[in-house]
PDB file of C-alpha atoms in Angstrom:
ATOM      1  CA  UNK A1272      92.526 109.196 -25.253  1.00 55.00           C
ATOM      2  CA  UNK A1273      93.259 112.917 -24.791  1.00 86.00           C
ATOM      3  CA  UNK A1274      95.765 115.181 -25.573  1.00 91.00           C
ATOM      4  CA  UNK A1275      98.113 116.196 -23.093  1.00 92.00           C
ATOM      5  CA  UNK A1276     100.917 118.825 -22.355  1.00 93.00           C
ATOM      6  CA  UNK A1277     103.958 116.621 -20.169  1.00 93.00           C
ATOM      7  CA  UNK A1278     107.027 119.045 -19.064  1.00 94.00           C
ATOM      8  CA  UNK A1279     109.502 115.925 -19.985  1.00 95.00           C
ATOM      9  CA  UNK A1280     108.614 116.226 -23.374  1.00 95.00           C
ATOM     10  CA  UNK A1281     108.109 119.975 -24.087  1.00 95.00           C
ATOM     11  CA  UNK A1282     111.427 121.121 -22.369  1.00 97.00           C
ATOM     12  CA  UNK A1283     112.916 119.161 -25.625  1.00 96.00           C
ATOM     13  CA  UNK A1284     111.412 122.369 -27.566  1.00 98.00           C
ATOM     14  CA  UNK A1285     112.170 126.299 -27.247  1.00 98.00           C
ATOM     15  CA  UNK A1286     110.237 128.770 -25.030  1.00 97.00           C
ATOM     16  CA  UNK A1287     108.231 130.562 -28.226  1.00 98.00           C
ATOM     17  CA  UNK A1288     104.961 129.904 -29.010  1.00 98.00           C
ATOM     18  CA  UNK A1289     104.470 130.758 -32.998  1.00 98.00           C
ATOM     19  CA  UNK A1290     102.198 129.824 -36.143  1.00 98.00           C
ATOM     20  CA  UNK A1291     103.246 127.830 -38.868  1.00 98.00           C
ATOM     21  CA  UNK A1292     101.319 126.533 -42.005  1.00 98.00           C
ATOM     22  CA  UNK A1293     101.869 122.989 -42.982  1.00 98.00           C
ATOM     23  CA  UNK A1294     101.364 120.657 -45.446  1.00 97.00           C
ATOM     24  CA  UNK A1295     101.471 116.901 -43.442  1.00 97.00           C
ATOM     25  CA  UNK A1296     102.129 113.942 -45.759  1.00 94.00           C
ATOM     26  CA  UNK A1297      99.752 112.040 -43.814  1.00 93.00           C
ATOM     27  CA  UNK A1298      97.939 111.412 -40.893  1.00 93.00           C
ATOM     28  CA  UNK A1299      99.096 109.952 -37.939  1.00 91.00           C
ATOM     29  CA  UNK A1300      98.998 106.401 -37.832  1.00 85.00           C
ATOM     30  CA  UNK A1301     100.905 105.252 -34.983  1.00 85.00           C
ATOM     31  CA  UNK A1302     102.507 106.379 -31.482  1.00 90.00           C
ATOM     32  CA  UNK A1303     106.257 105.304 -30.198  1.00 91.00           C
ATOM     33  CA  UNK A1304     106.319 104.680 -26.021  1.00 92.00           C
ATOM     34  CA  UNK A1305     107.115 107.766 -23.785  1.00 92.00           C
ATOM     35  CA  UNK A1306     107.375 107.289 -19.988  1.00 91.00           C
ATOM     36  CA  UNK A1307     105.063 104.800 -18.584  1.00 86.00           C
ATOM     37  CA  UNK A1308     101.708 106.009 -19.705  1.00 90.00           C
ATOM     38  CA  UNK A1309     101.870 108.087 -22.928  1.00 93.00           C
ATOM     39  CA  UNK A1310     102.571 107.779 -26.387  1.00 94.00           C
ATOM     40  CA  UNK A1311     103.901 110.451 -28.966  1.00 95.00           C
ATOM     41  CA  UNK A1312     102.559 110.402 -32.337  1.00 95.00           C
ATOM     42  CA  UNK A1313     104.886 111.903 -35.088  1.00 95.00           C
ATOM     43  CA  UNK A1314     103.913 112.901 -38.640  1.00 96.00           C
ATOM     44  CA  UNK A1315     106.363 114.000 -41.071  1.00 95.00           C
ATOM     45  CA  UNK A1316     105.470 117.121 -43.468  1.00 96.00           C
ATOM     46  CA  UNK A1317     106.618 118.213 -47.203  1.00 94.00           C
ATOM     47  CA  UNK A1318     106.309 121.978 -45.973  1.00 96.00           C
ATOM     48  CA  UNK A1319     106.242 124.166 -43.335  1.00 98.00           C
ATOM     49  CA  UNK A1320     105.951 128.033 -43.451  1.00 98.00           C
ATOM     50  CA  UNK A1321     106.808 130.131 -40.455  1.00 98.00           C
ATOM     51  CA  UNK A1322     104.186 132.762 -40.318  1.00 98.00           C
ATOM     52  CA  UNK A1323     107.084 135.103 -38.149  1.00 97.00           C
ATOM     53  CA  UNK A1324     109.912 135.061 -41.364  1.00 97.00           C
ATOM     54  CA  UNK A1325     107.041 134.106 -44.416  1.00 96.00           C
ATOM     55  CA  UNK A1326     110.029 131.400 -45.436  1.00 96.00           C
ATOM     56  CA  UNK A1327     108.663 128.477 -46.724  1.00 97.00           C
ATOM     57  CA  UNK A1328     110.657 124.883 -46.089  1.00 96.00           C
ATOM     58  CA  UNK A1329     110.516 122.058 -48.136  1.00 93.00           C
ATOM     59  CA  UNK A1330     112.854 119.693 -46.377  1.00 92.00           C
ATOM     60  CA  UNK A1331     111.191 117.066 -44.469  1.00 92.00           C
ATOM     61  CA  UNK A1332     109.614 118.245 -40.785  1.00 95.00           C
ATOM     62  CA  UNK A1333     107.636 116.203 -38.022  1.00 96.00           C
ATOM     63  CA  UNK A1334     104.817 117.187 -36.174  1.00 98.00           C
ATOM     64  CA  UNK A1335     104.715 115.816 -32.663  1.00 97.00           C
ATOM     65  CA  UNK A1336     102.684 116.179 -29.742  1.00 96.00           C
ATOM     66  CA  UNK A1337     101.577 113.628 -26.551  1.00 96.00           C
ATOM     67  CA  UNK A1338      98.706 111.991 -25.730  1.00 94.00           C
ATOM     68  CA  UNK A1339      97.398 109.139 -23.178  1.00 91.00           C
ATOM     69  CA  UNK A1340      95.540 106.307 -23.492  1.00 82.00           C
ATOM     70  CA  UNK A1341      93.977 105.224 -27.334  1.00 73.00           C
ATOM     71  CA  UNK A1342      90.130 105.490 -26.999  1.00 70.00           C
ATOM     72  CA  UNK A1343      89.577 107.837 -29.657  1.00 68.00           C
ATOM     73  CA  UNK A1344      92.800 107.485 -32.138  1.00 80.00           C
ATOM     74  CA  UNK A1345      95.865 110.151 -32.072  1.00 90.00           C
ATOM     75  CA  UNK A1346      94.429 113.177 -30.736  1.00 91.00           C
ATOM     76  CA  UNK A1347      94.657 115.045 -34.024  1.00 94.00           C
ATOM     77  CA  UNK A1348      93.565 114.611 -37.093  1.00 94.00           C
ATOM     78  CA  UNK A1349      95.657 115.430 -40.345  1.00 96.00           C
ATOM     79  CA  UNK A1350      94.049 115.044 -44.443  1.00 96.00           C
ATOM     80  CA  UNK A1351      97.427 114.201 -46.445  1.00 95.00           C
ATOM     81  CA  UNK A1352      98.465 117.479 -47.868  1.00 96.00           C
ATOM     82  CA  UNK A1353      96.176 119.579 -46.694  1.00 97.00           C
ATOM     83  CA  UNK A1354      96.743 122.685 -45.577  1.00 98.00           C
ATOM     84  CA  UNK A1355      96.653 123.589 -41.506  1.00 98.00           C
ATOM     85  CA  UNK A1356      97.494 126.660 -39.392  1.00 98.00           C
ATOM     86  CA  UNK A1357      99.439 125.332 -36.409  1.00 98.00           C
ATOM     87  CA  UNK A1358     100.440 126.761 -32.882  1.00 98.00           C
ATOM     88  CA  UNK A1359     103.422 125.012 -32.573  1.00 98.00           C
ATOM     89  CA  UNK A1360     107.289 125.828 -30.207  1.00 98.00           C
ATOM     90  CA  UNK A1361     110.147 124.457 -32.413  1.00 98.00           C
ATOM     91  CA  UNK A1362     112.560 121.925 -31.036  1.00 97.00           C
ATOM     92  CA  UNK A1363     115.662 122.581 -29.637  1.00 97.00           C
ATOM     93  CA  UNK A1364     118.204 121.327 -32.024  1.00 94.00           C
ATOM     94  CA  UNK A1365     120.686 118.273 -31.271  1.00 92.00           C
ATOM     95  CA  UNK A1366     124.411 118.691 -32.407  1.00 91.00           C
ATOM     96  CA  UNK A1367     124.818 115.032 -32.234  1.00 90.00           C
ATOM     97  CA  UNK A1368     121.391 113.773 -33.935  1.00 86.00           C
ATOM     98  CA  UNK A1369     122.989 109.689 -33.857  1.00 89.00           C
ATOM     99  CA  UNK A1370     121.198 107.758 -35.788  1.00 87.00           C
ATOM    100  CA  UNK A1371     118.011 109.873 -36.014  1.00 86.00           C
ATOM    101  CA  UNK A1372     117.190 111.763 -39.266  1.00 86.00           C
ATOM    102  CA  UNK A1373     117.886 115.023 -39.679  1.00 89.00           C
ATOM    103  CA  UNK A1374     114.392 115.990 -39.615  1.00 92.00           C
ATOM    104  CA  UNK A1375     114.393 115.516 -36.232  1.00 92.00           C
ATOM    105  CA  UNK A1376     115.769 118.837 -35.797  1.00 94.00           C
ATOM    106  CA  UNK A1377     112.715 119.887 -37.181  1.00 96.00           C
ATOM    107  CA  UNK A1378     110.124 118.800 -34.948  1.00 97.00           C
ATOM    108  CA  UNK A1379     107.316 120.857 -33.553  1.00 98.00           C
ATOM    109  CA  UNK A1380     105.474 120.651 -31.079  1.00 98.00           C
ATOM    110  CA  UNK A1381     101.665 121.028 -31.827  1.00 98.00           C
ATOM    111  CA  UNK A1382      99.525 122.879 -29.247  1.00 97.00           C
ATOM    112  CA  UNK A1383      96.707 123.950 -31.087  1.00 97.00           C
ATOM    113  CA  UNK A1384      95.295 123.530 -34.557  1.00 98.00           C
ATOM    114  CA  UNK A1385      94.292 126.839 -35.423  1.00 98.00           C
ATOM    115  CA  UNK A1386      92.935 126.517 -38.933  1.00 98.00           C
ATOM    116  CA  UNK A1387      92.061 122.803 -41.077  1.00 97.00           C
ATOM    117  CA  UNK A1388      92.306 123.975 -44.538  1.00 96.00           C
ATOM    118  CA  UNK A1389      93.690 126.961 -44.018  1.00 98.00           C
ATOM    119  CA  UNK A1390      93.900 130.292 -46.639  1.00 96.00           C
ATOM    120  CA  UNK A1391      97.505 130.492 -48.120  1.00 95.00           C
ATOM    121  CA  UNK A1392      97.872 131.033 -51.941  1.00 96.00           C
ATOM    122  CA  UNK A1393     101.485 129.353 -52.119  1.00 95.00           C
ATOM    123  CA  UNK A1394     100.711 126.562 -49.711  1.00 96.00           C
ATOM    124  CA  UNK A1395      97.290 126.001 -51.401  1.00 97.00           C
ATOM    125  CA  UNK A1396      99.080 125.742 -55.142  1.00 97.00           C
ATOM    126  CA  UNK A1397     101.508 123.108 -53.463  1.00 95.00           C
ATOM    127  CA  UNK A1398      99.141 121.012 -51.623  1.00 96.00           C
ATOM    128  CA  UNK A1399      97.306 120.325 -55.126  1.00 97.00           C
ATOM    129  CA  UNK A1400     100.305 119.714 -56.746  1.00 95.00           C
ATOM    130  CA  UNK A1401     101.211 117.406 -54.440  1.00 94.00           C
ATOM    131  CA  UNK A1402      97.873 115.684 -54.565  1.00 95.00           C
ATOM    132  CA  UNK A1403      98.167 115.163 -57.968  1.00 96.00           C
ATOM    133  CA  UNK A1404      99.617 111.553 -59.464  1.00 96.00           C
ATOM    134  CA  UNK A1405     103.517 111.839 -59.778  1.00 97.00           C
ATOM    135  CA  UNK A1406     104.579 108.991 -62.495  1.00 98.00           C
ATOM    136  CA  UNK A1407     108.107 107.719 -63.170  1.00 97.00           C
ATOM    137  CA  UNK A1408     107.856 106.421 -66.944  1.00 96.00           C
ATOM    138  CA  UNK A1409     110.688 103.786 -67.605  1.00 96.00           C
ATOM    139  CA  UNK A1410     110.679 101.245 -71.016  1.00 94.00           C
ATOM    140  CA  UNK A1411     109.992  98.532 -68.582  1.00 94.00           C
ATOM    141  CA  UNK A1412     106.688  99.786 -67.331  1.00 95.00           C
ATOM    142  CA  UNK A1413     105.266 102.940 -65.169  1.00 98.00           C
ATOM    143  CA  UNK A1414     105.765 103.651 -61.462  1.00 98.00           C
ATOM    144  CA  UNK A1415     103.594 105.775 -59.425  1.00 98.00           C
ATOM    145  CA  UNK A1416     104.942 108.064 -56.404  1.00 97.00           C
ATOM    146  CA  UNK A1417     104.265 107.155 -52.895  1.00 96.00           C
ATOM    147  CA  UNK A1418     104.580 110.474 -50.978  1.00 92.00           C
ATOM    148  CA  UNK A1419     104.098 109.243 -47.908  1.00 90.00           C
ATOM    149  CA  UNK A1420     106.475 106.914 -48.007  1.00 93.00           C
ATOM    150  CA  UNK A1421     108.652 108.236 -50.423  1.00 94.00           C
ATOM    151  CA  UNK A1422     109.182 105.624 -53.098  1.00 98.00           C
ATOM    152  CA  UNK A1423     107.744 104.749 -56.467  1.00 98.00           C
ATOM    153  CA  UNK A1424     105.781 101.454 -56.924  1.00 98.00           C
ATOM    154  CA  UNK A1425     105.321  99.653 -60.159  1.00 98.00           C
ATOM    155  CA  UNK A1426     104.040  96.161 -60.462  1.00 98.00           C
ATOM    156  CA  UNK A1427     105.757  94.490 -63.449  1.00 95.00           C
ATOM    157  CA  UNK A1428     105.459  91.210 -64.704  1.00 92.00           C
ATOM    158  CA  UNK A1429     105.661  88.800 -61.825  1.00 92.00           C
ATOM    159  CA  UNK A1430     107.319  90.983 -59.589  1.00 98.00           C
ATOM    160  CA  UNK A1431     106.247  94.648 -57.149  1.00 98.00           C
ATOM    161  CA  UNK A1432     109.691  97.210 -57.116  1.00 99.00           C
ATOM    162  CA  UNK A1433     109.678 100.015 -55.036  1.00 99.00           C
ATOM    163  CA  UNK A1434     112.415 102.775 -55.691  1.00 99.00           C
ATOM    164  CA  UNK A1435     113.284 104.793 -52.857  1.00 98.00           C
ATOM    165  CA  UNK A1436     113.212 108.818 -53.932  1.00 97.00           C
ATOM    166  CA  UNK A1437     117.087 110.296 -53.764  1.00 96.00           C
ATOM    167  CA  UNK A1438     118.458 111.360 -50.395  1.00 90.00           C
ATOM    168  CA  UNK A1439     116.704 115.041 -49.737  1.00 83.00           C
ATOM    169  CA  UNK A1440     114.632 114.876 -52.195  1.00 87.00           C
ATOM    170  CA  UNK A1441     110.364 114.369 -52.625  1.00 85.00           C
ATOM    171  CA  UNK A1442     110.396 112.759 -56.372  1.00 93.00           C
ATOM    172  CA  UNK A1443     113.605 112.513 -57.970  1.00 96.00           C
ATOM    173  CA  UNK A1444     114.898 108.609 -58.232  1.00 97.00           C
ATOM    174  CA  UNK A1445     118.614 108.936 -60.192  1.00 98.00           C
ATOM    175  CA  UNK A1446     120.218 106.571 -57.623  1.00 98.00           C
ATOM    176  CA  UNK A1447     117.530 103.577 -57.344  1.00 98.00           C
ATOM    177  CA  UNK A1448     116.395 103.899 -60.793  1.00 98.00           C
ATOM    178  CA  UNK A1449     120.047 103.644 -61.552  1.00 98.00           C
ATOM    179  CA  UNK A1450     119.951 100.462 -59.786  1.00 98.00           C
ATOM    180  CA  UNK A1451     117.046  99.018 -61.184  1.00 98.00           C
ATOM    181  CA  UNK A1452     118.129  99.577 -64.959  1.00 97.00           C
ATOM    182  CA  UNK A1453     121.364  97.262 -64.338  1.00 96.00           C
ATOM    183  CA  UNK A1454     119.301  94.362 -64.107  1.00 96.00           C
ATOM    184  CA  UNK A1455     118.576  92.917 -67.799  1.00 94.00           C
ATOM    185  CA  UNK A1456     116.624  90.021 -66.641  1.00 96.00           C
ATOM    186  CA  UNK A1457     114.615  89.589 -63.438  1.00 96.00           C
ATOM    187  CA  UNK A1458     113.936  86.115 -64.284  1.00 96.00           C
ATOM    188  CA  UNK A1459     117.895  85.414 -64.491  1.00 97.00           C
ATOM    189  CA  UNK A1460     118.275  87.520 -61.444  1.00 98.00           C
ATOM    190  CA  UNK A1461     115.920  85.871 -59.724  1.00 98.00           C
ATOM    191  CA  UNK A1462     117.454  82.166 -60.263  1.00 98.00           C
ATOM    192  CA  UNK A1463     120.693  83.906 -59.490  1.00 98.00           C
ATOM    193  CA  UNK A1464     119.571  85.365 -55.735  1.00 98.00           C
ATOM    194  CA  UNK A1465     117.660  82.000 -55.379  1.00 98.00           C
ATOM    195  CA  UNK A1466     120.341  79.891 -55.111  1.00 98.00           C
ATOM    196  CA  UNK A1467     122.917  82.399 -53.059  1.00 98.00           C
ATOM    197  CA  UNK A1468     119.837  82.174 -50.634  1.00 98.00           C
ATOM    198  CA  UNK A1469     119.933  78.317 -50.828  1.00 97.00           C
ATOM    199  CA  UNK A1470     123.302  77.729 -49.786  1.00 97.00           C
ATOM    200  CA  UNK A1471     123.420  81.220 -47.367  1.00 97.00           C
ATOM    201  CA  UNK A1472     120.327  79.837 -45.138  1.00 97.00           C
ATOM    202  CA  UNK A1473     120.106  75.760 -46.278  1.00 96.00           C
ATOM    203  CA  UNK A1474     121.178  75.239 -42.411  1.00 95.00           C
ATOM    204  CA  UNK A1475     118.613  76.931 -41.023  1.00 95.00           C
ATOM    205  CA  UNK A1476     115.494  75.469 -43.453  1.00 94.00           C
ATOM    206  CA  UNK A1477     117.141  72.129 -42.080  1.00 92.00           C
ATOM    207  CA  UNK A1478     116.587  73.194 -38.257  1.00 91.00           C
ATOM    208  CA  UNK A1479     113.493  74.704 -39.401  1.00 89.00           C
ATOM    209  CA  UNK A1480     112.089  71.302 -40.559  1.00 86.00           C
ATOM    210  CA  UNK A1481     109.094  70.034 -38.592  1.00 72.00           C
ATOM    211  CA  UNK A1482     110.347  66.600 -37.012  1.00 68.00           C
ATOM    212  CA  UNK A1483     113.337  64.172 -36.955  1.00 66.00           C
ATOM    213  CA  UNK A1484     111.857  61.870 -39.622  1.00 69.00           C
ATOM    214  CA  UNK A1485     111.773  64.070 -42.622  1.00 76.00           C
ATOM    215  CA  UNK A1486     114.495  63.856 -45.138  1.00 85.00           C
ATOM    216  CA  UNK A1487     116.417  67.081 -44.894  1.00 90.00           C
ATOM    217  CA  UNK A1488     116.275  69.901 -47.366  1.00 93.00           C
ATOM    218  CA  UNK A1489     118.950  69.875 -50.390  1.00 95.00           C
ATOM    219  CA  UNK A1490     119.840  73.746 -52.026  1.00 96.00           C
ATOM    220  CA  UNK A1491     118.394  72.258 -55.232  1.00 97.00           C
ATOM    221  CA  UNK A1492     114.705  71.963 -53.676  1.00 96.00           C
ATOM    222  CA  UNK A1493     115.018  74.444 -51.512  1.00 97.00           C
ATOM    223  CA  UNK A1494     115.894  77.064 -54.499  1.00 97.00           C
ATOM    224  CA  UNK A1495     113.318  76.043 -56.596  1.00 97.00           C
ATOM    225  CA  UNK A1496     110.424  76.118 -54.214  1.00 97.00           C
ATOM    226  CA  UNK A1497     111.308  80.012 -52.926  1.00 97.00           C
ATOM    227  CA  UNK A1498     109.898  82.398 -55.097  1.00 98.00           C
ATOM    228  CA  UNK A1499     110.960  86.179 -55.456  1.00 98.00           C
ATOM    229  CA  UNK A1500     108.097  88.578 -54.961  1.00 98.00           C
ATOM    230  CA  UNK A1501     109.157  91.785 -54.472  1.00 98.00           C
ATOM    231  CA  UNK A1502     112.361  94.141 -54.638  1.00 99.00           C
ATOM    232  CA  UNK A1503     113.565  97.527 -53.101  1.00 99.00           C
ATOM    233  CA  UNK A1504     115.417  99.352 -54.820  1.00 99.00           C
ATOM    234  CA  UNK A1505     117.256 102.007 -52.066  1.00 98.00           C
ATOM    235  CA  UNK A1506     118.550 105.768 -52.843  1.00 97.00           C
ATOM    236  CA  UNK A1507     122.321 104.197 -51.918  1.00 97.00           C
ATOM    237  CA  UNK A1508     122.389 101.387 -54.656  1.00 98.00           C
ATOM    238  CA  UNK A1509     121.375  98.923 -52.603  1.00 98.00           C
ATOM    239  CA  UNK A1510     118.761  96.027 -53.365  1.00 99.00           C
ATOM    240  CA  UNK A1511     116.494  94.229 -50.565  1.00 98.00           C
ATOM    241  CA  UNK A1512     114.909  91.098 -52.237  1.00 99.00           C
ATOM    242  CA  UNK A1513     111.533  89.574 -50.646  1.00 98.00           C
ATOM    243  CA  UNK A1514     110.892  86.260 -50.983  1.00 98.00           C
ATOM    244  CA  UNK A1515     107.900  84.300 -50.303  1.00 97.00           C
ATOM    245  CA  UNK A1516     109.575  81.102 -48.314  1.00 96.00           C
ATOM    246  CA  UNK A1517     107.057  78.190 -49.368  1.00 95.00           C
ATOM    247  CA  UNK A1518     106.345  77.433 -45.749  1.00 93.00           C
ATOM    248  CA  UNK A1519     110.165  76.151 -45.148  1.00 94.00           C
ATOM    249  CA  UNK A1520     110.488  78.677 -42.365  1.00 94.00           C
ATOM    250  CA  UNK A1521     106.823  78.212 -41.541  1.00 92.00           C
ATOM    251  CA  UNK A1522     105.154  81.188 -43.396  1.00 90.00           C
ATOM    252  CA  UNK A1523     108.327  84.174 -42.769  1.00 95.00           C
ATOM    253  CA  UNK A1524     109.314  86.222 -45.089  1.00 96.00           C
ATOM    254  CA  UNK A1525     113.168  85.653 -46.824  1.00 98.00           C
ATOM    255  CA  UNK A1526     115.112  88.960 -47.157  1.00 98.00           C
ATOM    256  CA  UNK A1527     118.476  89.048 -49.350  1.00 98.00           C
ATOM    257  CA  UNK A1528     120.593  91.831 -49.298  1.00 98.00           C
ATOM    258  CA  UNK A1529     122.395  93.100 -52.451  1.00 98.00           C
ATOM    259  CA  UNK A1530     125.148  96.010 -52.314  1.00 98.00           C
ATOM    260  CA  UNK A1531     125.721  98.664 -55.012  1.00 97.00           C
ATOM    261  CA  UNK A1532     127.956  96.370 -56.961  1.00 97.00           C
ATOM    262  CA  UNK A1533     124.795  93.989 -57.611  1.00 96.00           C
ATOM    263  CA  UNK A1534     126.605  90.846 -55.034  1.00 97.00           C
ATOM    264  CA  UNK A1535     124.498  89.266 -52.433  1.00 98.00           C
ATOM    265  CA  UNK A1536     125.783  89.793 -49.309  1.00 98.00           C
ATOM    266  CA  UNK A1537     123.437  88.603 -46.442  1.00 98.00           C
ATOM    267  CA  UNK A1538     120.240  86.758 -46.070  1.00 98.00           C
ATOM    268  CA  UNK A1539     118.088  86.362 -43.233  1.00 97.00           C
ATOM    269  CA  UNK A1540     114.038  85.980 -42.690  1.00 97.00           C
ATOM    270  CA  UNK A1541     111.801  88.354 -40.876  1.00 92.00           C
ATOM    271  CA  UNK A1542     108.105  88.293 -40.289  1.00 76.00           C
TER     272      UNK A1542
END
């Protein structure tokens, strides 16, 4: 593996060379394709201060650069939150982003790391807030922020909820929260989403079934041998329900869909 610079990729960012601090909300753990023998790994940050203006930004940024082949991981190394002086050029921003995020406006391109936990007084008093536990307290139970991912996680009762953080924002949760407190009774719920799955996919366990000479699946067994395991709660009022399928579609995962209004609307499996 080794870093390299590719002419493809870095005409997608302006001329300038500059500094930047940043506070990366993880390290890299992954690479997406680019031409025929590289890969791009992309890390998303919670700050980045441009050393030329002294602003600091909050809104989501990536950190980018190339590299080719994987014997020794993703070129560089990032500690979650820590603080790094960066080399960077700024990418040329997109008028039509599509369905990319808007962060990806705010890529840069990493040349050099300059500093690993850098000096910065308002940088350093952010990185250790960040690093400290975030909790969500609710009369159900506790959740705990994910920062990379940007969710809170509880485990509660039977079940594992995740609640997405609001659109724009690192930690407040008004819309899935919002969400979550309309449901009285998971158990209820549960039996409820169980047997919309039953009759949405009972075709499909059928074809699913290993030969000719079993007797086919009814929506009565097949909703009482799925079991709910897990729900995500997302910052537009929508609810993604995992269930664990009992080995009806051979071990894969059942996903129902729920829109704002609480209905199921789809169900498929994945996995």
């Amino acid at each position: 593996m080794s870093i390299v610079r590719v002419p493809e990729y870095e005409a997608e960012f302006e001329a300038e060379a500059f500094e930047i601090y940043a506070l990366p909300r993880s390290d890299a753990n992954g690479a997406s394709p680019y031409l025929e023998k590289y890969h791009r790994p992309l890390v998303s940050t919670d700050a980045i201060l441009d050393t030329r203006t002294g602003v600091l930004d909050r809104s989501e940024g990536i950190l980018t650069w190339i590299i080719e082949g994987f014997d020794n991981g993703w070129g560089y190394s990032f500690e979650p939150h820590g603080v790094y002086k960066l080399l960077v050029k700024k990418a040329k921003p997109l008028e039509d982003l599509g369905y990319m995020r808007p962060s990806w406006n705010n890529r840069y391109y990493v040349l050099e790391v300059l500093e690993e936990h850098a000096k910065h007084s308002e940088l350093e008093a952010l990185s250790a807030y960040l690093k400290t536990p975030k909790y969500l307290h609710t009369d159900r139970g506790d959740f705990l922020l994910n920062r990379e991912y940007q969710y809170y996680t509880a485990r509660i009762d039977d079940y594992a909820f995740t609640l997405d953080v609001d659109e724009g924002s690192d930690e407040s949760c008004t819309v899935a929260l919002a969400a979550f407190n309309t449901i009285d009774n998971f158990k209820a719920f549960e039996q409820r989403i169980s047997t919309y799955i039953s009759e949405k996919l009972l075709d499909l366990a059928n074809d699913w079934l290993d030969n000719d000479d079993q007797d086919p699946i009814t929506s009565d067994v097949f909703a009482k041998r799925i079991t709910m395991g897990e729900l995500a709660f997302r910052n537009d009022g929508t609810i993604e329900v995992y269930y664990d399928d009992d080995d009806i579609f051979w071990g894969h995962c059942i996903i129902a869909h729920i829109d704002a209004d609480g209905n199921p609307v789809d169900a498929d499996i994945a996995g």
